[in-house]
Amino acid sequence: MEATDFTARPTARSPSGSHTAAEFQYPTPRRKSWLSWDLESSEYDLLFLSTSLKLLLFPSYRSTDFEVHRNWLAITYTLPISEWYYDTTSEWTLDYPPFFAYFEKLLSIPAAFVDPKIVDLNNLNYDAWSVIAYQRTTVILSELVLGAVLLRFIRGSVDPSTQRIISASLFLHPGFLIVDHMHFQYNGFMFGIMLWSILMARNGNKLASGILFAVLLNFKHIYMYLAPAYFVYLLRAFCTSPSGKLEIKNFLSLANAVIAVFILSFGPFIVMGQIPQVLSRLFPFTRGLNHAYWAPNAWALVTAADRVLLRYATRTGADLPINLSGVASTSRGLVGDTIFAVLPNVKPIHTFIATIAFQSIALIKLWLNPTYKSFLTALTLCGYASYLFGWHVHEKAILLVLVPLSLLAAERHAYFRTFILVSVAGVFSLFPLIFTPGESMVKVPYSVLWIIFVYVPLTRRVYEFPRSLSFAIIDTLEKIYLAGFPLLQLLVALFPTFIKRRQSSVAIPTETCVSSSDFTCPEPDPYSGPAGMAGMEFLPLMLTSVYCAIGLVWGFCRLMFLYLNETYQGASNHI
């Protein structure tokens, strides 16, 4: 199968940044292999191939999120709206904003026709093939929003061939495959709305961009981490004139539109006086610093450092103050409070201050340079800062970084290297979500193929040879870091077998030590023997979290440095 390339390619840009028909050249059609990642093959081929893979994943591993969303179908179908945020029939109570509840209500109507048991509120943990096929199909169909928006990115791009690669990489992103089509969520649909909002900003329709972002917030409130970038950009670029004067008309238009969206979303609950109850579901502040599996962020490194210091103190007898209640707290995947054994404990206010501080650095630059490209980078950094320094961050939140960063991948080589580094660490950090052997045979090869097919064509477009010794050293160290991921994956895969062999090879003593007046039985070593091996069950997760965190923290520093030293000339729409 071969495809013909009729892509219109721009030759030059007018001073205004727009293009005329004369600026495009239509080259002689070229015949190219359908295997080429430059996507000379049609979008329909990609849609067919990706959908086929997703259909094959129907019987694959699914997390408790699958039952969460089935229960939400039942809640919104069975109960009146006044009881949606009060129902406790299942432990998986409704805790998303109203627009997502309305979305579940729409999905529940055909679900009742497919199988009435799907929307039976008391039919907990229902896992018949009908509900599996139905819910996974809704994820595929809702993800078409993402596909449609990515096509629009190509149609309006100055460099369609490059944008085609980026759009395809986003639609085929391993993060969406792992989190949505295996683990089970609707991120593709919601990130489609987010990218639609970004597209409107690129096209100069800032009012529509703000409205779409308000809609997105009412689907899932995790996107509020991106709100500071939207606020500064829209206030500076839409509500303020170049001279600094407030544009009253634009400000009122934006404010009224956003208020209207929130009234449309929360209106019924305002009338019923249920806003406190809804907010209590949306913002449960009883969780600890770290999630069960430490999201690979700054706090994962701090937590790991605390464990290292504890181990050092117990082995060497160093005079370090040890909090006994923190000895076991951070060594396992517990959801409760994270209490450090040696280091000072981190409180929610500390994470809030750190997040706001790092976001503010990017926001100041955005205020001074309110261009689209500046907005896109600041948006990425706001999501990045919330991921690295937020309270009780879930590993899935890395998509808040990976998705907008993808749009910057072809900006120039420095951005591309940052994109590759963060993408590899970010995607690998999602692997623990899918821990069954069969699915591991999908997630690992798929992710490797994805990074190869993105890296090869983009590196040809943006590669730059290191021009100084310091850049060469950094380039080498980053390559060494990336080369460590195959070794880490091998260790994680073989670790359970190693533990079982160690446990079976250690002889269990039959004699019991008895203390006497002149002899005390030695304390058992918690890091050796069968008990010690069992206590190391979370070691692969810890290693994964810490190793990925190193790359993600470095990627943040790298991107922040690039942004602060970037010079923007007008409202560039390079991608």
Coordinates of C-alpha atoms in Angstrom, one line a residue:
M1 CA 0.0 0.0 0.0
E2 CA 1.3 3.4 -1.0
A3 CA 0.0 6.9 -0.4
T4 CA 0.4 10.1 -2.5
D5 CA 1.6 13.2 -0.7
F6 CA -0.3 16.3 -1.8
T7 CA 0.6 18.3 1.4
A8 CA 0.7 22.0 0.9
R9 CA 4.0 23.4 2.1
P10 CA 4.5 27.1 3.0
T11 CA 7.4 28.9 1.5
A12 CA 7.5 32.1 3.6
R13 CA 5.5 34.0 6.1
S14 CA 4.1 37.5 5.8
P15 CA 5.1 40.0 8.4
S16 CA 1.7 39.6 10.0
G17 CA 2.2 35.9 10.5
S18 CA -0.6 34.9 8.2
H19 CA -0.4 33.1 4.9
T20 CA -1.9 33.6 1.5
A21 CA -2.6 31.1 -1.3
A22 CA 0.5 32.3 -3.1
E23 CA 2.7 31.4 -0.2
F24 CA 2.0 27.7 -0.6
Q25 CA 3.6 25.4 -3.1
Y26 CA 2.0 22.2 -4.2
P27 CA 4.9 19.8 -5.1
T28 CA 4.8 17.1 -7.6
P29 CA 3.0 14.1 -6.0
R30 CA 5.5 11.7 -4.4
R31 CA 4.8 8.0 -3.9
K32 CA 5.8 6.9 -0.4
S33 CA 5.6 3.7 1.6
W34 CA 2.7 3.5 4.0
L35 CA 5.2 2.5 6.7
S36 CA 6.7 6.0 6.7
W37 CA 6.0 7.7 10.1
D38 CA 5.8 11.0 8.3
L39 CA 2.2 10.0 7.9
E40 CA 2.0 10.1 4.2
S41 CA -0.4 7.3 4.9
S42 CA -3.9 8.7 5.5
E43 CA -5.4 9.5 8.9
Y44 CA -8.0 6.8 8.3
D45 CA -5.2 4.2 8.3
L46 CA -4.0 5.4 11.7
L47 CA -7.6 5.4 13.0
F48 CA -8.2 1.9 11.8
L49 CA -4.9 0.5 13.2
S50 CA -5.3 2.2 16.6
T51 CA -8.9 1.2 17.0
S52 CA -8.1 -2.4 16.1
L53 CA -5.5 -2.5 18.9
K54 CA -7.9 -0.9 21.3
L55 CA -10.6 -3.5 20.5
L56 CA -8.1 -6.3 21.1
L57 CA -7.5 -4.8 24.5
F58 CA -11.1 -5.1 25.6
P59 CA -10.4 -8.2 27.8
S60 CA -7.2 -6.8 29.1
Y61 CA -6.5 -5.7 32.7
R62 CA -8.7 -3.0 34.1
S63 CA -8.4 -1.2 37.4
T64 CA -11.0 -0.3 40.0
D65 CA -11.7 2.8 38.0
F66 CA -13.7 0.6 35.7
E67 CA -16.2 -0.2 38.5
V68 CA -16.0 3.5 39.5
H69 CA -17.4 4.6 36.2
R70 CA -19.9 1.8 36.0
N71 CA -21.2 2.9 39.4
W72 CA -21.4 6.5 38.2
L73 CA -23.5 5.2 35.3
A74 CA -25.9 3.6 37.8
I75 CA -26.0 6.6 40.1
T76 CA -26.9 9.1 37.4
Y77 CA -29.4 6.8 35.7
T78 CA -31.2 5.5 38.8
L79 CA -31.2 8.4 41.2
P80 CA -32.5 11.9 40.9
I81 CA -30.0 14.6 40.5
S82 CA -30.5 15.7 44.1
E83 CA -29.0 12.5 45.3
W84 CA -26.0 12.1 43.0
Y85 CA -23.4 13.6 45.3
Y86 CA -24.9 12.1 48.5
D87 CA -25.1 8.4 47.4
T88 CA -22.9 6.0 49.3
T89 CA -24.2 2.7 48.0
S90 CA -20.7 2.0 46.8
E91 CA -17.4 3.2 48.2
W92 CA -16.8 4.6 44.7
T93 CA -18.8 7.8 45.2
L94 CA -19.3 10.5 42.5
D95 CA -16.4 12.9 42.9
Y96 CA -16.0 14.6 39.6
P97 CA -17.6 18.1 38.6
P98 CA -21.2 18.2 37.3
F99 CA -20.3 18.3 33.6
F100 CA -18.8 14.8 33.9
A101 CA -21.8 13.7 35.9
Y102 CA -24.0 14.9 33.0
F103 CA -21.7 13.0 30.6
E104 CA -22.2 9.8 32.6
K105 CA -25.9 10.4 32.6
L106 CA -25.8 10.5 28.7
L107 CA -23.8 7.3 28.6
S108 CA -26.1 5.6 31.0
I109 CA -29.2 5.9 28.7
P110 CA -27.8 3.6 25.9
A111 CA -26.2 1.4 28.7
A112 CA -29.6 0.6 30.0
F113 CA -30.6 -0.7 26.6
V114 CA -27.4 -2.7 26.2
D115 CA -27.8 -4.4 29.6
P116 CA -30.1 -3.1 32.4
K117 CA -27.8 -4.7 35.0
I118 CA -25.1 -2.1 34.1
V119 CA -27.2 0.7 35.6
D120 CA -28.4 -1.3 38.6
L121 CA -27.2 0.7 41.6
N122 CA -26.9 -2.4 43.8
N123 CA -25.2 -4.6 41.3
L124 CA -21.7 -3.8 42.5
N125 CA -18.6 -5.1 40.8
Y126 CA -20.6 -6.2 37.7
D127 CA -18.1 -7.5 35.2
A128 CA -20.2 -9.2 32.5
W129 CA -18.9 -9.0 28.9
S130 CA -21.7 -6.5 28.1
V131 CA -20.4 -3.8 30.5
I132 CA -16.8 -4.4 29.5
A133 CA -17.6 -4.0 25.8
Y134 CA -19.9 -1.0 26.4
Q135 CA -17.6 1.0 28.6
R136 CA -14.5 0.4 26.6
T137 CA -16.4 1.4 23.4
T138 CA -17.4 4.7 25.0
V139 CA -13.8 5.5 25.7
I140 CA -12.9 4.8 22.0
L141 CA -15.8 6.9 20.7
S142 CA -15.3 9.8 23.1
E143 CA -11.6 9.9 22.1
L144 CA -12.6 10.9 18.6
V145 CA -12.8 14.4 20.1
L146 CA -9.1 14.2 20.5
G147 CA -8.6 12.9 17.0
A148 CA -10.7 15.7 15.5
V149 CA -8.9 18.4 17.3
L150 CA -5.5 17.0 16.3
L151 CA -6.6 17.0 12.7
R152 CA -7.4 20.7 13.0
F153 CA -3.9 21.3 14.4
I154 CA -2.6 19.9 11.1
R155 CA -4.9 21.8 8.9
G156 CA -4.0 25.2 10.3
S157 CA -0.3 24.6 10.8
V158 CA 2.6 26.4 9.1
D159 CA 4.5 23.1 8.9
P160 CA 1.8 20.4 8.3
S161 CA 4.3 17.6 7.8
T162 CA 5.9 18.2 11.2
Q163 CA 2.6 18.8 12.9
R164 CA 1.2 15.6 11.4
I165 CA 3.9 13.7 13.3
I166 CA 3.1 15.4 16.5
S167 CA -0.6 15.0 16.1
A168 CA -0.2 11.3 15.4
S169 CA 2.1 10.8 18.3
L170 CA -0.5 12.4 20.6
F171 CA -3.4 10.3 19.3
L172 CA -1.3 7.1 19.6
H173 CA 0.3 8.2 22.9
P174 CA 1.2 5.3 25.2
G175 CA -0.1 7.3 28.1
F176 CA -3.6 7.2 26.7
L177 CA -3.3 3.5 25.8
I178 CA -2.2 2.6 29.3
V179 CA -4.4 4.9 31.3
D180 CA -7.6 4.9 29.2
H181 CA -7.7 1.7 27.2
M182 CA -6.2 -0.6 29.8
H183 CA -6.4 0.9 33.3
F184 CA -9.6 2.7 32.3
Q185 CA -10.4 6.4 32.3
Y186 CA -11.6 9.1 29.8
N187 CA -8.4 11.2 29.5
G188 CA -8.4 11.2 25.7
F189 CA -11.8 12.9 25.6
M190 CA -10.9 15.5 28.2
F191 CA -7.5 16.3 26.8
G192 CA -9.2 16.7 23.4
I193 CA -11.2 19.6 25.0
M194 CA -7.9 21.0 26.4
L195 CA -6.2 20.8 23.0
W196 CA -9.2 22.4 21.4
S197 CA -8.8 25.3 23.9
I198 CA -5.1 25.5 23.0
L199 CA -6.0 25.4 19.3
M200 CA -8.3 28.4 19.7
A201 CA -5.5 30.3 21.4
R202 CA -3.2 29.5 18.5
N203 CA -5.8 30.7 16.0
G204 CA -6.3 34.0 17.9
N205 CA -9.8 33.2 19.2
K206 CA -8.9 33.8 22.9
L207 CA -12.5 34.1 24.1
A208 CA -13.3 30.6 22.8
S209 CA -10.1 29.4 24.4
G210 CA -11.2 30.7 27.8
I211 CA -14.7 29.2 27.4
L212 CA -13.5 25.8 26.4
F213 CA -11.1 25.8 29.4
A214 CA -14.0 26.7 31.7
V215 CA -15.9 23.7 30.2
L216 CA -12.9 21.5 30.8
L217 CA -12.7 22.5 34.5
N218 CA -16.3 21.4 34.9
F219 CA -15.4 18.0 33.5
K220 CA -12.4 17.3 35.8
H221 CA -11.1 19.7 38.4
I222 CA -7.5 18.5 38.1
Y223 CA -7.1 20.9 35.2
M224 CA -7.3 23.8 37.7
Y225 CA -3.5 23.3 38.0
L226 CA -3.3 24.9 34.5
A227 CA -5.7 27.8 35.4
P228 CA -3.0 30.3 36.4
A229 CA -1.5 30.2 32.9
Y230 CA -4.9 30.7 31.4
F231 CA -5.7 33.5 33.8
V232 CA -2.5 35.5 33.1
Y233 CA -2.5 34.9 29.3
L234 CA -6.2 35.9 28.8
L235 CA -5.9 38.8 31.1
R236 CA -2.8 40.1 29.4
A237 CA -3.5 39.2 25.8
F238 CA -7.3 39.5 25.6
C239 CA -8.4 41.8 28.4
T240 CA -5.5 44.3 28.2
S241 CA -4.4 46.5 25.4
P242 CA -0.7 46.6 24.3
S243 CA -0.3 49.8 26.3
G244 CA -1.6 48.2 29.4
K245 CA -5.1 49.6 29.4
L246 CA -7.9 47.3 30.5
E247 CA -10.3 46.4 27.6
I248 CA -13.6 46.5 29.5
K249 CA -15.6 45.0 26.7
N250 CA -13.3 42.0 26.3
F251 CA -13.0 41.6 30.1
L252 CA -16.8 41.5 30.5
S253 CA -17.3 39.2 27.6
L254 CA -14.8 36.7 29.0
A255 CA -16.0 37.0 32.6
N256 CA -19.7 36.6 31.7
A257 CA -18.9 33.6 29.4
V258 CA -17.0 31.8 32.1
I259 CA -19.6 32.6 34.8
A260 CA -22.3 31.3 32.4
V261 CA -20.4 28.0 32.0
F262 CA -20.1 27.5 35.8
I263 CA -23.8 28.4 36.3
L264 CA -24.8 25.9 33.6
S265 CA -22.7 23.3 35.4
F266 CA -23.4 24.0 39.1
G267 CA -26.8 25.7 38.6
P268 CA -29.0 22.8 39.7
F269 CA -26.9 22.2 42.8
I270 CA -26.9 25.9 43.7
V271 CA -30.7 25.9 43.5
M272 CA -30.8 22.8 45.8
G273 CA -28.3 24.3 48.2
Q274 CA -25.8 21.4 47.7
I275 CA -22.6 23.3 46.8
P276 CA -20.9 22.5 50.2
Q277 CA -21.7 18.8 49.6
V278 CA -20.4 18.8 46.0
L279 CA -17.2 20.6 47.0
S280 CA -16.6 18.1 49.8
R281 CA -16.6 15.4 47.2
L282 CA -14.4 17.3 44.8
F283 CA -11.7 18.2 47.3
P284 CA -11.1 15.5 50.0
F285 CA -8.1 16.9 52.0
T286 CA -7.7 13.8 54.2
R287 CA -5.1 12.1 52.0
G288 CA -1.3 12.0 52.6
L289 CA 1.6 13.5 50.8
N290 CA 2.3 10.5 48.5
H291 CA 0.0 8.3 46.7
A292 CA 0.2 4.5 47.2
Y293 CA 2.8 4.3 44.4
W294 CA 4.9 7.4 44.8
A295 CA 4.3 9.7 41.8
P296 CA 7.9 10.3 40.5
N297 CA 8.1 13.9 41.6
A298 CA 10.2 16.0 44.0
W299 CA 8.5 14.5 47.1
A300 CA 9.4 11.0 45.9
L301 CA 13.1 12.1 46.0
V302 CA 12.6 13.6 49.5
T303 CA 10.8 10.5 50.7
A304 CA 13.6 8.3 49.3
A305 CA 16.2 10.4 50.9
D306 CA 14.4 10.0 54.2
R307 CA 14.6 6.2 53.8
V308 CA 18.3 6.3 53.0
L309 CA 19.0 8.4 56.1
L310 CA 17.0 6.0 58.2
R311 CA 18.9 3.1 56.9
Y312 CA 22.2 4.9 57.4
A313 CA 21.2 5.7 61.0
T314 CA 20.1 2.2 61.9
R315 CA 23.2 0.6 60.3
T316 CA 25.9 2.9 61.6
G317 CA 24.3 4.1 64.9
A318 CA 24.6 7.7 63.7
D319 CA 23.2 10.3 66.1
L320 CA 20.2 11.3 64.1
P321 CA 16.8 12.2 65.5
I322 CA 14.4 9.4 64.4
N323 CA 10.6 9.7 64.5
L324 CA 9.5 6.1 65.3
S325 CA 6.0 6.7 63.8
G326 CA 7.7 7.4 60.5
V327 CA 9.9 4.2 60.4
A328 CA 7.2 2.2 58.6
S329 CA 5.1 5.0 57.1
T330 CA 7.0 5.7 54.0
S331 CA 8.4 2.2 53.2
R332 CA 5.1 0.8 51.8
G333 CA 2.4 1.9 49.4
L334 CA 0.1 3.4 52.0
V335 CA -2.4 6.1 51.1
G336 CA -2.5 7.7 54.6
D337 CA -0.3 10.4 56.0
T338 CA 3.3 10.2 55.0
I339 CA 5.4 10.6 58.1
F340 CA 9.2 11.0 57.7
A341 CA 11.5 9.2 60.0
V342 CA 14.5 11.6 59.8
L343 CA 13.6 14.6 57.7
P344 CA 11.0 17.3 58.7
N345 CA 7.5 16.3 57.6
V346 CA 6.0 18.0 54.6
K347 CA 2.6 19.7 55.1
P348 CA 0.0 20.7 52.5
I349 CA 0.9 24.4 52.9
H350 CA 4.5 23.6 52.0
T351 CA 3.4 21.9 48.8
F352 CA 1.1 24.8 48.0
I353 CA 3.8 27.4 48.5
A354 CA 6.3 25.4 46.4
T355 CA 3.9 25.0 43.6
I356 CA 2.8 28.6 43.5
A357 CA 6.4 29.8 43.7
F358 CA 7.6 27.8 40.7
Q359 CA 4.5 28.6 38.7
S360 CA 5.0 32.3 39.4
I361 CA 8.4 32.2 37.7
A362 CA 6.8 31.1 34.5
L363 CA 3.8 33.4 34.9
I364 CA 5.9 36.5 35.2
K365 CA 7.6 35.7 31.9
L366 CA 4.1 35.0 30.3
W367 CA 2.9 38.4 31.5
L368 CA 5.8 40.1 29.9
N369 CA 5.5 38.0 26.7
P370 CA 1.8 37.1 26.1
T371 CA 2.3 35.3 22.8
Y372 CA 0.8 31.9 21.9
K373 CA 4.2 30.1 22.1
S374 CA 5.0 31.7 25.5
F375 CA 1.5 30.7 26.7
L376 CA 2.0 27.1 25.6
T377 CA 5.3 26.8 27.4
A378 CA 4.0 28.5 30.6
L379 CA 1.0 26.2 30.5
T380 CA 3.2 23.2 30.4
L381 CA 5.4 24.5 33.2
C382 CA 2.3 25.2 35.4
G383 CA 1.2 21.6 35.0
Y384 CA 4.7 20.5 35.5
A385 CA 5.1 22.4 38.8
S386 CA 1.9 21.1 40.1
Y387 CA 3.0 17.6 39.3
L388 CA 6.4 17.9 40.9
F389 CA 5.4 19.8 44.0
G390 CA 1.7 19.2 44.6
W391 CA 0.0 17.3 47.5
H392 CA -1.0 13.7 47.0
V393 CA -0.2 13.7 43.2
H394 CA -1.3 10.7 41.2
E395 CA 1.1 9.2 38.7
K396 CA -1.5 9.6 35.9
A397 CA -1.2 13.4 36.3
I398 CA 2.0 13.3 34.3
L399 CA -0.3 13.6 31.2
L400 CA -0.8 17.2 32.2
V401 CA 2.9 17.6 31.3
L402 CA 3.3 15.2 28.4
V403 CA 0.4 16.4 26.3
P404 CA 1.2 20.2 26.0
L405 CA 4.9 19.5 25.9
S406 CA 4.4 17.4 22.8
L407 CA 3.3 20.5 20.9
L408 CA 6.7 22.0 21.7
A409 CA 8.7 19.0 20.6
A410 CA 9.6 20.4 17.1
E411 CA 10.3 24.0 18.3
R412 CA 14.0 23.4 18.2
H413 CA 16.5 20.8 19.3
A414 CA 16.7 21.8 23.0
Y415 CA 12.9 21.5 23.3
F416 CA 13.0 18.2 21.4
R417 CA 15.6 16.7 23.8
T418 CA 13.5 17.9 26.8
F419 CA 10.4 16.3 25.2
I420 CA 12.2 12.9 24.7
L421 CA 13.7 12.9 28.2
V422 CA 10.4 13.7 29.9
S423 CA 8.4 11.4 27.6
V424 CA 10.5 8.4 28.3
A425 CA 10.5 9.0 32.1
G426 CA 6.8 9.9 32.1
V427 CA 5.6 7.0 30.1
F428 CA 7.8 4.6 32.1
S429 CA 6.4 6.0 35.3
L430 CA 2.9 4.8 34.1
F431 CA 4.1 1.2 33.7
P432 CA 3.3 0.2 37.3
L433 CA -0.4 0.9 36.7
I434 CA -0.4 -2.2 34.5
F435 CA 1.4 -5.0 36.3
T436 CA -0.1 -8.2 34.8
P437 CA 2.3 -10.2 32.6
G438 CA 0.0 -10.4 29.5
E439 CA -0.4 -6.6 29.4
S440 CA 3.3 -6.1 30.0
M441 CA 3.8 -7.7 26.6
V442 CA 1.8 -4.9 25.1
K443 CA 2.8 -1.7 27.1
V444 CA 6.6 -2.2 26.8
P445 CA 6.9 -3.0 23.0
Y446 CA 4.2 -0.4 22.1
S447 CA 5.9 2.3 24.1
V448 CA 9.3 1.5 22.6
L449 CA 7.9 1.5 19.0
W450 CA 6.1 4.8 19.8
I451 CA 9.3 6.6 21.0
I452 CA 11.3 5.3 18.0
F453 CA 8.7 6.4 15.5
V454 CA 8.5 9.8 17.1
Y455 CA 12.3 10.2 17.6
V456 CA 13.5 9.2 14.1
P457 CA 11.5 11.7 12.0
L458 CA 11.7 14.6 14.4
T459 CA 15.4 14.4 15.1
R460 CA 16.0 14.8 11.4
R461 CA 14.2 18.1 11.5
V462 CA 15.6 19.6 14.6
Y463 CA 19.0 18.0 15.4
E464 CA 21.8 20.2 16.4
F465 CA 25.3 19.1 17.2
P466 CA 26.5 20.2 20.7
R467 CA 28.3 23.5 20.2
S468 CA 30.2 23.6 23.5
L469 CA 31.8 21.3 26.0
S470 CA 29.1 21.8 28.6
F471 CA 26.4 20.9 26.2
A472 CA 28.3 17.8 25.0
I473 CA 28.6 16.7 28.6
I474 CA 24.9 17.3 29.3
D475 CA 24.0 15.4 26.1
T476 CA 26.1 12.5 27.1
L477 CA 24.7 12.3 30.6
E478 CA 21.2 12.4 29.3
K479 CA 21.9 9.6 26.9
I480 CA 23.4 7.5 29.7
Y481 CA 20.3 8.2 31.8
L482 CA 17.9 7.1 29.0
A483 CA 20.0 4.0 28.5
G484 CA 19.3 3.0 32.1
F485 CA 15.6 2.5 31.4
P486 CA 16.0 -0.9 29.7
L487 CA 18.1 -2.1 32.7
L488 CA 15.5 -0.8 35.1
Q489 CA 12.7 -2.6 33.2
L490 CA 14.7 -5.8 33.3
L491 CA 15.3 -5.4 37.1
V492 CA 11.6 -4.8 37.7
A493 CA 10.6 -7.8 35.6
L494 CA 13.0 -10.2 37.2
F495 CA 12.7 -8.9 40.8
P496 CA 9.7 -11.1 41.8
T497 CA 11.6 -14.2 40.6
F498 CA 14.7 -13.2 42.5
I499 CA 12.7 -12.7 45.7
K500 CA 11.1 -16.1 45.5
R501 CA 14.5 -17.8 45.0
R502 CA 16.0 -16.0 47.9
Q503 CA 13.1 -16.9 50.2
S504 CA 13.3 -20.6 49.2
S505 CA 17.1 -20.7 49.5
V506 CA 17.2 -19.2 53.1
A507 CA 17.1 -22.0 55.7
I508 CA 14.6 -21.3 58.5
P509 CA 16.4 -21.9 61.9
T510 CA 14.9 -24.7 64.1
E511 CA 16.7 -23.6 67.3
T512 CA 15.4 -20.7 69.4
C513 CA 17.9 -18.3 70.9
V514 CA 17.4 -17.9 74.7
S515 CA 18.8 -14.8 76.4
S516 CA 20.7 -15.2 79.6
S517 CA 22.2 -12.8 82.1
D518 CA 25.4 -12.5 80.2
F519 CA 24.1 -12.9 76.6
T520 CA 21.4 -11.2 74.6
C521 CA 20.0 -12.6 71.4
P522 CA 20.8 -10.4 68.4
E523 CA 18.0 -8.5 66.8
P524 CA 16.8 -10.0 63.5
D525 CA 18.0 -8.1 60.5
P526 CA 14.9 -6.7 58.7
Y527 CA 16.7 -6.6 55.4
S528 CA 17.8 -10.2 55.2
G529 CA 16.1 -13.6 55.3
P530 CA 12.5 -14.4 54.3
A531 CA 11.0 -11.6 56.3
G532 CA 13.4 -9.1 54.9
M533 CA 12.8 -10.2 51.4
A534 CA 9.0 -9.9 52.0
G535 CA 9.6 -6.4 53.3
M536 CA 11.2 -5.5 50.0
E537 CA 8.1 -6.1 48.0
F538 CA 7.8 -2.4 47.1
L539 CA 11.5 -2.0 46.1
P540 CA 10.7 -2.1 42.3
L541 CA 8.1 0.6 42.7
M542 CA 10.5 2.7 44.8
L543 CA 13.3 2.3 42.2
T544 CA 10.9 3.1 39.4
S545 CA 9.6 6.2 41.2
V546 CA 13.0 7.5 42.1
Y547 CA 14.7 6.9 38.8
C548 CA 11.8 8.5 36.8
A549 CA 11.7 11.4 39.3
I550 CA 15.4 12.2 38.6
G551 CA 14.6 12.6 34.9
L552 CA 11.4 14.5 35.4
V553 CA 12.9 17.0 37.8
W554 CA 15.8 17.6 35.5
G555 CA 13.4 18.0 32.6
F556 CA 11.5 20.6 34.5
C557 CA 14.7 22.5 35.2
R558 CA 15.7 22.2 31.6
L559 CA 12.4 23.5 30.3
M560 CA 12.3 26.4 32.8
F561 CA 15.8 27.4 31.7
L562 CA 14.8 27.3 28.0
Y563 CA 11.7 29.3 28.6
L564 CA 13.3 32.0 30.7
N565 CA 16.0 32.4 28.1
E566 CA 13.7 32.3 25.1
T567 CA 13.0 35.4 23.0
Y568 CA 9.6 35.5 21.4
Q569 CA 9.0 37.7 18.3
G570 CA 5.3 38.3 18.0
A571 CA 2.6 35.8 18.2
S572 CA 4.4 33.0 16.5
N573 CA 2.4 29.9 15.3
H574 CA 5.4 27.8 14.3
I575 CA 3.7 24.5 15.0

